[in-house]
Coordinates of C-alpha atoms and ligand atoms in Angstrom, one line a residue:
M1 CA -10.5 20.2 16.9
T2 CA -12.6 21.0 13.9
S3 CA -11.1 24.4 13.0
E4 CA -12.2 25.8 9.6
P5 CA -9.8 25.3 6.7
T6 CA -7.5 28.2 6.1
Q7 CA -8.1 30.1 2.8
A8 CA -5.1 28.3 1.2
A9 CA -6.9 24.9 1.2
V10 CA -9.6 26.1 -1.1
V11 CA -7.3 26.0 -4.1
S12 CA -9.1 23.1 -5.7
V13 CA -8.3 21.3 -8.9
D14 CA -10.3 20.0 -11.8
R15 CA -11.5 16.5 -11.5
P16 CA -12.9 15.3 -14.9
T17 CA -14.6 11.9 -15.0
D18 CA -12.1 9.0 -14.7
W19 CA -9.2 11.4 -14.4
W20 CA -7.4 8.8 -12.2
K21 CA -7.0 6.3 -15.0
S22 CA -4.3 8.4 -16.6
A23 CA -2.8 9.3 -13.2
V24 CA 0.3 8.1 -11.5
V25 CA 0.1 8.0 -7.7
Y26 CA 3.1 8.6 -5.3
Q27 CA 2.8 7.3 -1.8
I28 CA 4.4 9.3 1.1
Y29 CA 5.0 7.6 4.4
P30 CA 5.3 10.9 6.4
R31 CA 7.4 9.5 9.2
S32 CA 10.2 8.7 6.8
F33 CA 10.0 11.3 4.1
A34 CA 11.5 14.6 5.3
D35 CA 12.1 16.0 8.8
S36 CA 11.8 19.8 9.1
N37 CA 12.6 20.3 12.8
G38 CA 15.4 17.9 13.6
D39 CA 13.5 15.6 15.9
G40 CA 14.4 12.6 13.6
I41 CA 10.7 12.1 12.5
G42 CA 9.4 13.2 9.1
D43 CA 6.6 15.7 9.2
I44 CA 4.2 17.8 7.1
P45 CA 6.4 20.9 6.7
G46 CA 9.1 18.5 5.5
I47 CA 6.9 17.2 2.8
T48 CA 5.9 20.7 1.8
S49 CA 9.5 21.6 1.4
R50 CA 9.9 18.8 -1.2
L51 CA 7.0 19.5 -3.5
D52 CA 9.1 20.7 -6.4
Y53 CA 10.8 17.2 -6.4
L54 CA 7.4 15.6 -6.9
A55 CA 6.4 18.0 -9.6
D56 CA 9.7 17.3 -11.4
L57 CA 9.1 13.6 -11.2
G58 CA 5.7 14.3 -12.8
V59 CA 3.3 12.4 -10.5
D60 CA -0.4 13.4 -10.5
V61 CA -1.5 12.3 -7.0
V62 CA 0.1 12.0 -3.6
W63 CA -1.3 9.4 -1.3
L64 CA -0.5 10.5 2.2
S65 CA -0.2 7.7 4.8
P66 CA -1.9 8.7 8.1
V67 CA -0.9 12.0 9.8
Y68 CA -3.9 12.0 12.2
A69 CA -3.7 12.2 16.0
S70 CA -2.4 8.9 17.1
P71 CA -0.6 7.1 20.0
M72 CA 1.6 5.6 17.2
D73 CA 1.3 2.0 18.3
D74 CA 1.2 1.2 14.5
N75 CA 2.8 4.4 13.2
G76 CA -0.5 6.3 12.8
Y77 CA -2.7 3.4 11.6
D78 CA -4.2 3.6 15.1
I79 CA -6.1 6.9 15.0
S80 CA -7.4 8.7 18.2
D81 CA -8.9 11.7 16.4
Y82 CA -9.8 11.6 12.7
Q83 CA -10.1 15.4 12.4
D84 CA -6.8 16.5 13.8
V85 CA -3.1 16.2 12.9
D86 CA -0.7 14.6 15.3
P87 CA 1.7 17.2 16.8
M88 CA 4.5 14.9 15.7
F89 CA 3.6 15.7 12.1
G90 CA 2.5 19.3 12.5
A91 CA -0.9 21.0 12.7
L92 CA -4.0 21.2 10.6
D93 CA -2.7 24.5 9.2
D94 CA 0.4 22.7 7.9
L95 CA -1.8 20.2 6.2
D96 CA -3.9 23.0 4.6
R97 CA -0.6 24.5 3.3
L98 CA 0.5 21.1 2.0
I99 CA -2.8 20.6 0.1
A100 CA -2.6 24.1 -1.4
G101 CA 1.1 23.6 -2.4
L102 CA 0.1 20.3 -4.1
H103 CA -2.9 21.8 -5.9
E104 CA -0.8 24.8 -7.1
R105 CA 1.4 22.3 -8.8
G106 CA -1.6 20.4 -10.3
I107 CA -1.0 17.5 -7.9
K108 CA -4.0 15.9 -6.1
I109 CA -4.1 14.5 -2.7
V110 CA -5.5 11.2 -1.4
M111 CA -5.9 10.7 2.4
D112 CA -5.5 7.4 4.1
L113 CA -8.8 6.4 5.6
V114 CA -8.4 3.9 8.5
V115 CA -11.9 3.0 9.5
N116 CA -11.9 -0.7 10.1
H117 CA -10.6 0.2 13.5
T118 CA -9.7 3.2 15.7
S119 CA -7.1 3.6 18.4
D120 CA -8.2 2.4 21.8
E121 CA -7.5 6.0 22.8
H122 CA -10.2 7.3 20.5
S123 CA -13.0 8.9 22.5
W124 CA -15.5 6.5 20.9
F125 CA -13.6 3.5 22.3
I126 CA -13.0 5.2 25.7
Q127 CA -16.8 5.6 25.9
S128 CA -17.4 2.1 24.6
R129 CA -15.5 0.5 27.5
D130 CA -18.5 1.4 29.7
P131 CA -21.1 -1.4 29.2
A132 CA -23.8 1.1 29.9
S133 CA -22.6 3.6 27.2
P134 CA -24.7 4.2 24.1
K135 CA -21.3 3.6 22.3
R136 CA -20.9 0.1 23.7
D137 CA -22.2 -1.4 20.4
W138 CA -19.8 0.7 18.3
Y139 CA -17.1 -2.0 18.7
W140 CA -17.2 -5.8 18.9
W141 CA -17.7 -6.8 22.5
R142 CA -18.2 -10.5 23.4
P143 CA -18.5 -12.6 26.6
P144 CA -15.9 -15.3 27.2
R145 CA -16.2 -18.7 25.7
P146 CA -19.0 -20.6 27.5
G147 CA -17.6 -22.5 30.5
F148 CA -14.4 -20.5 30.8
E149 CA -13.4 -18.0 33.5
P150 CA -13.2 -14.5 32.1
G151 CA -9.6 -13.8 31.2
S152 CA -8.4 -17.4 31.6
E153 CA -6.4 -19.3 29.0
G154 CA -8.6 -20.3 26.1
A155 CA -11.5 -18.1 27.2
E156 CA -11.3 -15.9 24.1
P157 CA -14.6 -15.9 22.2
T158 CA -13.1 -17.4 19.0
N159 CA -9.7 -18.9 18.2
W160 CA -8.7 -16.1 15.8
E161 CA -5.2 -14.8 15.6
S162 CA -4.6 -11.1 14.9
A163 CA -2.5 -10.0 11.9
F164 CA 0.2 -9.0 14.4
S165 CA 0.3 -12.4 16.2
G166 CA -1.5 -13.3 19.4
S167 CA -5.2 -13.6 19.9
A168 CA -7.5 -11.1 18.1
W169 CA -9.5 -10.7 21.3
Q170 CA -8.4 -8.5 24.2
F171 CA -9.9 -9.0 27.7
D172 CA -11.2 -5.9 29.4
E173 CA -11.4 -6.2 33.3
R174 CA -14.1 -3.6 33.6
S175 CA -16.9 -5.6 32.1
G176 CA -15.3 -9.0 32.0
E177 CA -15.8 -9.0 28.2
Y178 CA -13.5 -9.1 25.2
Y179 CA -13.2 -6.7 22.3
L180 CA -12.1 -7.7 18.8
H181 CA -8.9 -6.3 17.3
L182 CA -7.8 -7.8 14.0
F183 CA -4.5 -5.9 14.4
S184 CA -2.9 -4.7 17.6
P185 CA -4.8 -4.6 20.9
K186 CA -4.6 -0.8 20.6
Q187 CA -6.6 -1.1 17.3
P188 CA -10.1 -2.2 18.3
D189 CA -12.4 -3.0 15.3
L190 CA -15.4 -0.7 14.7
N191 CA -18.8 -2.4 14.4
W192 CA -20.0 -1.4 11.0
E193 CA -23.3 -3.2 11.6
N194 CA -24.2 -0.2 13.7
P195 CA -25.6 2.6 11.4
E196 CA -24.5 5.3 13.8
V197 CA -20.9 4.2 13.3
R198 CA -21.3 4.4 9.5
R199 CA -22.9 7.9 9.7
A200 CA -20.1 9.2 11.9
I201 CA -17.5 8.0 9.4
Y202 CA -19.3 9.4 6.4
D203 CA -19.5 12.8 8.2
M204 CA -15.8 12.8 8.9
M205 CA -15.1 11.9 5.2
N206 CA -17.2 14.8 4.0
W207 CA -15.3 17.1 6.4
W208 CA -12.1 16.1 4.6
V209 CA -13.5 16.5 1.1
D210 CA -14.7 20.0 2.1
R211 CA -11.1 20.7 3.2
G212 CA -9.9 20.0 -0.3
V213 CA -8.8 16.3 -0.5
D214 CA -9.3 14.5 -3.8
G215 CA -9.9 11.0 -2.6
F216 CA -9.2 8.2 -0.2
R217 CA -7.0 5.1 0.1
M218 CA -9.1 2.9 2.3
D219 CA -7.1 0.8 4.8
V220 CA -8.2 -2.9 5.0
I221 CA -11.6 -1.9 3.8
N222 CA -12.7 -5.4 3.0
L223 CA -12.7 -6.2 6.7
I224 CA -15.4 -3.8 7.6
S225 CA -18.1 -6.3 6.9
K226 CA -17.4 -9.5 8.9
H227 CA -18.4 -13.0 8.5
E228 CA -19.9 -14.8 11.5
L229 CA -17.6 -14.8 14.5
G230 CA -16.8 -18.5 14.9
D231 CA -13.9 -20.9 15.4
G232 CA -11.7 -22.1 12.6
V233 CA -9.5 -25.2 12.3
P234 CA -5.9 -24.4 13.1
L235 CA -2.9 -25.6 11.1
P236 CA -1.0 -28.5 12.8
G237 CA 1.0 -27.3 15.8
R238 CA -1.0 -24.1 16.1
T239 CA -3.8 -23.1 18.4
R240 CA -5.2 -20.2 16.4
V241 CA -6.4 -19.4 12.8
S242 CA -5.5 -16.3 10.8
C243 CA -8.4 -13.8 11.3
F244 CA -8.3 -12.6 7.6
F245 CA -9.6 -15.9 6.3
F246 CA -12.5 -15.8 8.6
T247 CA -13.6 -12.2 8.5
A248 CA -12.6 -10.7 5.2
N249 CA -15.1 -9.8 2.5
G250 CA -18.2 -10.2 4.7
P251 CA -21.7 -10.3 3.3
R252 CA -22.4 -6.6 3.6
L253 CA -19.2 -5.3 2.0
D254 CA -20.7 -4.2 -1.3
E255 CA -23.7 -2.6 0.5
F256 CA -21.5 -0.6 2.9
L257 CA -19.2 0.6 0.1
A258 CA -22.1 1.7 -2.0
E259 CA -23.7 3.5 0.9
M260 CA -20.4 5.3 1.6
N261 CA -20.1 6.3 -2.0
A262 CA -23.5 7.9 -2.0
A263 CA -23.2 9.5 1.4
V264 CA -19.9 11.1 0.6
G265 CA -20.5 11.7 -3.1
L266 CA -17.4 9.8 -4.0
D267 CA -18.5 9.2 -7.6
A268 CA -20.6 12.3 -7.9
R269 CA -17.6 14.5 -7.1
N270 CA -15.1 12.4 -9.1
L271 CA -13.0 11.6 -6.0
V272 CA -10.6 8.8 -6.4
T273 CA -10.9 5.7 -4.3
V274 CA -8.7 2.7 -3.8
G275 CA -9.5 0.0 -1.3
E276 CA -6.8 -2.0 0.3
M277 CA -8.1 -5.6 0.4
P278 CA -6.0 -8.4 1.9
G279 CA -7.7 -11.6 1.1
S280 CA -9.6 -10.1 -1.9
T281 CA -10.2 -12.2 -5.0
I282 CA -10.8 -11.3 -8.6
E283 CA -14.5 -11.7 -7.9
T284 CA -14.6 -9.3 -4.9
A285 CA -12.5 -6.8 -6.8
R286 CA -14.8 -7.0 -9.8
S287 CA -17.9 -6.2 -7.9
A288 CA -16.2 -3.5 -5.8
T289 CA -14.8 -1.7 -9.0
D290 CA -17.7 -2.3 -11.5
P291 CA -18.7 1.4 -12.1
E292 CA -22.3 0.3 -12.2
N293 CA -22.1 -0.6 -8.5
H294 CA -20.8 2.8 -7.4
E295 CA -18.4 1.4 -4.8
L296 CA -14.6 1.9 -5.5
N297 CA -12.4 2.8 -8.4
M298 CA -9.8 0.2 -7.7
V299 CA -8.4 -2.1 -5.1
F300 CA -5.0 -3.2 -3.9
T301 CA -5.0 -7.0 -4.1
F302 CA -2.4 -9.0 -2.1
E303 CA -2.3 -12.0 -4.5
H304 CA 0.9 -11.1 -6.3
V305 CA 2.7 -10.1 -3.1
S306 CA 1.8 -13.5 -1.5
L307 CA 3.5 -15.6 -4.2
D308 CA 6.8 -15.7 -2.2
S309 CA 5.2 -17.2 0.9
R310 CA 4.7 -20.9 1.2
P311 CA 1.2 -21.9 0.0
G312 CA -0.8 -23.2 3.0
G313 CA 2.0 -22.0 5.3
S314 CA 1.9 -19.9 8.4
G315 CA 1.8 -16.5 6.7
K316 CA 4.0 -13.9 5.0
F317 CA 7.2 -14.8 7.0
D318 CA 7.0 -18.4 5.8
L319 CA 9.2 -17.9 2.8
A320 CA 9.0 -19.6 -0.6
P321 CA 10.9 -19.0 -3.9
L322 CA 9.1 -16.8 -6.4
S323 CA 8.6 -18.0 -9.9
L324 CA 8.4 -15.6 -12.8
P325 CA 5.7 -17.6 -14.7
A326 CA 3.5 -17.6 -11.5
L327 CA 3.9 -13.8 -11.1
K328 CA 3.1 -13.2 -14.8
K329 CA 0.1 -15.5 -14.6
N330 CA -1.3 -13.8 -11.6
L331 CA -1.0 -10.3 -13.0
N332 CA -2.4 -11.5 -16.3
E333 CA -5.5 -13.0 -14.6
W334 CA -6.3 -9.6 -13.0
Q335 CA -5.7 -7.9 -16.3
V336 CA -8.1 -10.2 -18.1
A337 CA -10.7 -10.1 -15.4
L338 CA -10.7 -6.3 -15.1
A339 CA -10.4 -5.6 -18.8
E340 CA -14.1 -4.8 -19.5
V341 CA -15.3 -4.1 -16.0
G342 CA -13.5 -2.2 -13.2
W343 CA -9.9 -1.1 -13.1
N344 CA -6.5 -2.3 -11.7
S345 CA -4.1 -0.7 -9.3
L346 CA -0.5 -1.6 -10.1
Y347 CA 2.1 -1.8 -7.3
W348 CA 5.3 -3.6 -6.4
D349 CA 5.7 -2.2 -2.9
N350 CA 4.5 0.2 -0.2
H351 CA 5.1 0.9 3.5
D352 CA 4.1 -2.7 4.4
Q353 CA 6.2 -4.6 1.8
P354 CA 9.9 -5.2 1.2
R355 CA 11.6 -2.9 -1.3
A356 CA 10.6 -3.9 -4.9
V357 CA 14.2 -4.0 -6.3
S358 CA 15.3 -6.3 -3.4
R359 CA 12.3 -8.6 -3.7
F360 CA 11.6 -8.9 -7.4
G361 CA 14.8 -7.5 -8.9
D362 CA 18.5 -7.8 -8.0
D363 CA 19.8 -5.2 -5.6
S364 CA 23.5 -6.1 -6.1
S365 CA 25.5 -3.1 -7.2
E366 CA 25.8 -4.7 -10.7
H367 CA 22.1 -5.0 -11.4
R368 CA 20.3 -2.6 -9.0
V369 CA 19.8 0.2 -11.5
N370 CA 18.7 -1.9 -14.5
S371 CA 16.5 -4.1 -12.4
A372 CA 14.8 -1.2 -10.7
K373 CA 14.2 0.3 -14.2
T374 CA 12.9 -2.9 -15.6
L375 CA 10.5 -3.5 -12.7
A376 CA 9.1 0.0 -13.3
T377 CA 8.8 -0.6 -17.1
V378 CA 6.8 -3.8 -16.5
Q379 CA 4.6 -2.2 -13.9
H380 CA 3.8 0.9 -16.1
M381 CA 3.1 -1.2 -19.2
H382 CA 0.3 -3.1 -17.4
R383 CA -3.2 -1.6 -17.6
G384 CA -4.2 0.2 -14.5
T385 CA -3.1 3.1 -12.2
P386 CA 0.6 2.8 -11.1
Y387 CA 1.5 3.5 -7.5
I388 CA 5.1 4.5 -6.7
Y389 CA 6.2 4.2 -3.1
Q390 CA 8.7 6.9 -1.9
G391 CA 12.2 5.9 -2.8
E392 CA 11.1 3.3 -5.4
E393 CA 11.9 6.0 -8.0
L394 CA 15.5 5.9 -6.8
G395 CA 15.8 2.1 -6.6
M396 CA 16.1 2.2 -2.8
T397 CA 16.8 -1.3 -1.4
N398 CA 16.0 -3.3 1.7
T399 CA 18.0 -2.4 4.7
Y400 CA 18.8 -6.0 5.9
F401 CA 18.9 -5.5 9.7
S402 CA 20.7 -8.4 11.4
S403 CA 19.5 -7.9 15.0
I404 CA 16.1 -7.6 16.5
E405 CA 17.1 -4.5 18.4
Q406 CA 17.2 -2.6 15.1
Y407 CA 13.5 -3.2 14.3
R408 CA 10.8 -0.8 15.3
D409 CA 7.7 -2.2 13.5
I410 CA 5.1 -3.7 15.7
E411 CA 4.4 -6.6 13.3
S412 CA 8.1 -7.5 13.2
L413 CA 8.5 -7.3 16.9
R414 CA 5.4 -9.3 17.7
Y415 CA 6.2 -11.9 15.1
H416 CA 9.7 -12.3 16.5
S417 CA 8.6 -13.0 20.1
D418 CA 5.7 -15.2 19.0
A419 CA 7.8 -17.3 16.6
L420 CA 10.5 -17.8 19.3
S421 CA 7.9 -18.8 21.8
L422 CA 6.6 -21.4 19.3
G423 CA 10.2 -22.9 19.3
M424 CA 11.4 -21.6 15.9
E425 CA 15.1 -21.1 15.3
V426 CA 16.2 -17.5 15.9
E427 CA 18.3 -17.5 12.6
T428 CA 15.2 -18.5 10.6
V429 CA 13.1 -15.8 12.2
L430 CA 15.7 -13.1 11.7
H431 CA 16.2 -14.2 8.1
S432 CA 12.5 -13.9 7.4
L433 CA 12.4 -10.5 8.9
S434 CA 15.3 -9.3 6.9
V435 CA 13.5 -10.4 3.8
K436 CA 9.9 -9.3 4.7
S437 CA 9.9 -6.9 7.6
R438 CA 7.9 -3.7 7.0
D439 CA 10.9 -1.7 8.3
N440 CA 12.7 -2.4 5.0
A441 CA 10.4 0.1 3.4
R442 CA 10.4 2.5 6.3
T443 CA 14.1 3.6 6.4
P444 CA 14.3 7.3 5.7
M445 CA 14.1 8.7 2.2
Q446 CA 17.6 9.2 0.7
W447 CA 17.8 12.8 -0.5
D448 CA 21.5 13.4 -0.8
D449 CA 24.9 12.2 0.5
S450 CA 25.0 14.5 3.6
S451 CA 24.6 13.1 7.0
H452 CA 21.5 10.9 7.5
A453 CA 20.9 11.3 3.7
G454 CA 19.6 14.8 4.2
F455 CA 16.5 13.4 5.9
T456 CA 17.0 15.0 9.2
E457 CA 19.5 17.2 11.1
G458 CA 18.8 15.1 14.2
I459 CA 19.0 11.3 14.8
P460 CA 16.5 9.5 12.5
W461 CA 13.9 7.3 14.2
L462 CA 15.0 4.4 12.0
P463 CA 18.6 4.3 10.7
V464 CA 19.2 5.4 7.1
N465 CA 20.2 2.6 4.7
P466 CA 24.1 2.8 4.5
N467 CA 23.9 2.8 0.7
Y468 CA 22.6 6.5 0.7
L469 CA 26.1 7.7 -0.3
T470 CA 25.4 6.4 -3.8
V471 CA 21.7 5.8 -3.8
N472 CA 20.1 9.3 -3.3
A473 CA 17.9 11.8 -5.1
A474 CA 20.5 14.5 -5.6
A475 CA 22.9 12.2 -7.4
E476 CA 20.1 10.7 -9.5
I477 CA 18.7 14.0 -10.6
E478 CA 22.2 14.9 -11.9
D479 CA 22.5 11.6 -13.8
P480 CA 20.4 11.3 -17.0
N481 CA 20.6 7.5 -16.9
S482 CA 19.4 7.1 -13.3
V483 CA 16.4 5.2 -12.1
F484 CA 14.8 8.6 -11.2
H485 CA 14.9 9.7 -14.8
H486 CA 13.6 6.4 -16.0
F487 CA 10.5 6.8 -13.8
R488 CA 10.1 10.4 -15.1
K489 CA 10.1 9.1 -18.7
L490 CA 7.6 6.4 -17.9
I491 CA 5.3 8.9 -16.3
K492 CA 5.6 11.2 -19.3
L493 CA 4.9 8.3 -21.7
R494 CA 1.7 7.6 -19.9
H495 CA 0.7 11.3 -20.2
D496 CA 1.6 11.5 -23.9
H497 CA 0.3 8.2 -25.2
P498 CA -3.4 7.1 -24.5
V499 CA -2.4 3.6 -25.5
V500 CA -0.5 3.3 -22.3
V501 CA -3.6 4.1 -20.3
Y502 CA -6.4 2.5 -22.3
G503 CA -4.7 0.0 -24.6
R504 CA -5.9 -3.6 -24.5
F505 CA -3.4 -5.8 -22.7
E506 CA -2.0 -9.1 -23.9
L507 CA 0.6 -11.3 -22.3
L508 CA 2.9 -13.2 -24.6
L509 CA 5.2 -16.1 -23.6
P510 CA 3.4 -16.8 -20.3
D511 CA 5.6 -19.7 -19.4
H512 CA 9.0 -18.2 -20.2
E513 CA 11.3 -18.2 -17.1
Q514 CA 13.1 -15.0 -17.9
I515 CA 11.3 -12.9 -20.4
W516 CA 8.3 -10.8 -19.6
T517 CA 6.7 -9.4 -22.8
V518 CA 3.3 -7.8 -23.4
T519 CA 1.5 -5.8 -26.0
R520 CA -0.9 -2.9 -25.6
T521 CA -3.3 -2.1 -28.4
L522 CA -5.5 0.9 -29.0
D523 CA -7.1 1.3 -32.4
D524 CA -4.2 1.0 -34.9
Q525 CA -1.5 1.7 -32.2
V526 CA 0.5 -1.2 -30.8
L527 CA 3.0 -1.0 -27.9
L528 CA 5.3 -3.9 -27.3
M529 CA 7.3 -4.3 -24.1
I530 CA 10.1 -6.8 -23.9
A531 CA 11.9 -7.3 -20.6
N532 CA 14.6 -9.7 -19.3
W533 CA 13.4 -10.3 -15.7
S534 CA 16.7 -12.0 -14.7
S535 CA 20.3 -11.5 -13.9
Q536 CA 21.4 -13.7 -16.8
L537 CA 21.4 -13.1 -20.5
A538 CA 18.2 -14.0 -22.2
S539 CA 16.8 -14.1 -25.7
V540 CA 13.4 -13.3 -27.0
P541 CA 12.2 -15.9 -29.5
P542 CA 11.5 -13.7 -32.6
E543 CA 8.4 -15.8 -33.6
A544 CA 6.8 -15.0 -30.3
I545 CA 6.5 -11.3 -30.8
P546 CA 5.2 -9.0 -33.6
D547 CA 7.5 -7.9 -36.4
L548 CA 9.8 -5.1 -35.3
T549 CA 10.5 -3.6 -38.8
G550 CA 10.0 0.1 -38.6
A551 CA 9.3 0.0 -34.9
Q552 CA 10.3 3.1 -32.8
V553 CA 11.9 2.6 -29.4
L554 CA 10.1 4.8 -26.9
L555 CA 12.1 3.9 -23.9
A556 CA 15.0 1.4 -23.2
T557 CA 17.3 0.6 -20.3
H558 CA 20.3 0.0 -22.6
E559 CA 21.8 1.9 -25.6
D560 CA 21.9 -0.7 -28.3
S561 CA 18.3 -1.6 -28.7
A562 CA 18.2 -3.7 -31.7
A563 CA 19.1 -7.3 -30.9
L564 CA 16.7 -9.8 -29.3
E565 CA 19.5 -11.0 -27.1
L566 CA 18.9 -9.1 -23.9
E567 CA 21.4 -8.1 -21.2
P568 CA 20.5 -8.9 -17.6
W569 CA 17.5 -6.8 -16.7
E570 CA 17.4 -5.1 -20.1
S571 CA 14.0 -3.9 -21.2
R572 CA 12.5 -1.8 -24.0
I573 CA 9.2 -0.3 -25.1
Y574 CA 8.5 -0.2 -28.8
L575 CA 5.8 1.6 -30.7
L576 CA 4.9 -0.5 -33.7
S577 CA 3.8 1.2 -36.9
Ligands
TEU601 O1 -2.3 -3.2 6.2 C1 -3.0 -4.3 6.2 C2 -2.4 -5.6 5.9 O2 -3.1 -6.6 5.8 C3 -0.9 -5.9 5.9 O3 -0.3 -5.2 4.8 C4 -0.3 -5.7 7.2 O4 0.6 -4.6 7.1 C5 0.5 -6.9 7.6 O5 1.7 -6.9 6.8 C6 -0.2 -8.1 7.5 O6 0.7 -9.2 7.6 C7 -2.9 -1.9 6.5 C8 -1.8 -0.9 6.6 O7 -1.3 -0.6 5.3 C9 -0.8 -1.3 7.6 O8 0.3 -0.4 7.7 C10 -1.5 -1.3 9.0 O9 -0.6 -1.8 9.9 C11 -2.7 -2.2 8.9 O10 -3.5 -2.0 7.8 C12 -3.6 -1.9 10.1 O11 -4.2 -0.6 10.0
CA602 CA1 10.0 16.3 12.6

């Protein structure tokens, strides 16, 4: 299991202080990136065969979604061995070669750290099922609700609903007790109150750092410290309450993060850390990313990706229209709050979210290219570290499955059956899934126009989006006006102009329904971004922006870049003199 790293892994890279501020991160979802052996599932040798593509794009860091040993109940976010690679993805040697190949190209690697929970097939949990085991207390075991028969309806210790529908408690015959799982029943939550658990995790993290990794993306890390395990008041018509509201951001979160940082030398070794934090607020993010606290470098907030769900509704599938002023306002609040202390992460999508261009842009053939470019421009002109999700740099779109048989994602499947059992209309449920299902992001990477988009020579585990004939990497590399080249230029701008990294951020025209415009200022340098965030013409009120006399256009979506009348999804970045 814990074989020594091969020589190759030791090619390490320089990590100056705060190097991650000027970096662009590229997320790889291994299952859907590139398949080397024709079994229809992406794997590590597949990734290694595509490293020149990443170097050409110019990214600085790869965040690798989980490749560890796993029963794959949640595509690898259910880990049964933290120190081994799942055979589906390859072997530890393959990972060593991937790390070396990235490092040779000056690209760093961030591993996904999933330590709020393990798989129920992890040896820790297998031992913990025995009430007499010293590992019993490594997970959250509780007796049934007082007065209820073990295993009977309503006997769960609290009325919490898991993130994947159904109770967050699973009954275990052997001891007559329940264990807590905020996600699937195959993802039992670790008990971070137990110092032995924390020690075991820090040891494992150190083992990965010694193997050459440059940092960690920490899965649902704000759930590791839990608030008191008690009942909440359900919404009308419901019997359970969403677990996140009750557990997230527990009282010992800052303490655990600081302890981890010291035990692994996260800051001491200039490793990069980003904490995924559903239910985080500006306040929790500020304390977690204040350098004085030595916890994390940045967090993924969920606020801006919740604006298209109904406020006070039943969750992400309860759809609501998105308003541009609300989106700008939210991003601006985070910019302002983390201007002096801490640091932002900037993302539109990832493996859990719909495709950015389908959600925030316009994925019709007329507007797809320009809206994908404009989304990227707006993202990269905010202050923080940008994250690109595989295929976003091509303007890949949602897949719009129409039947439940097409879905593979556990969240989608469980939501579908739960919603139907609550009496919801099947059309409504399928519509919500087509808009929000995680499988939208998980269709295979579109490499070229050959069969299955060049992703596999076999049958892909999830069908390729039919638009791969036009939307694919090979075609976009050839076309200097493609979304791919727009991303390349944005990344280069960041590397060439410190104002993009460090400049003070200011939002102009916060209430405008179509225009998104900001300035970035560093010493005597001012950048101005203007963007039409709509599929209609729009004009920028001249009095609302700085004087453009003598301004240089650094990057634009359209050729004629003078007028303040903007085409649909037209955007520009100016350097003012
Ligand atoms: O996601 C956590 C999370 O809260 C959501 O994004 C989740 O995917 C779901 O949409 C909630 O409605 C992380 C991982 O990114 C995700 O892939 C895992 O399924 C989850 O944790 C459990 O490990
Ligand atoms: Ca494979």
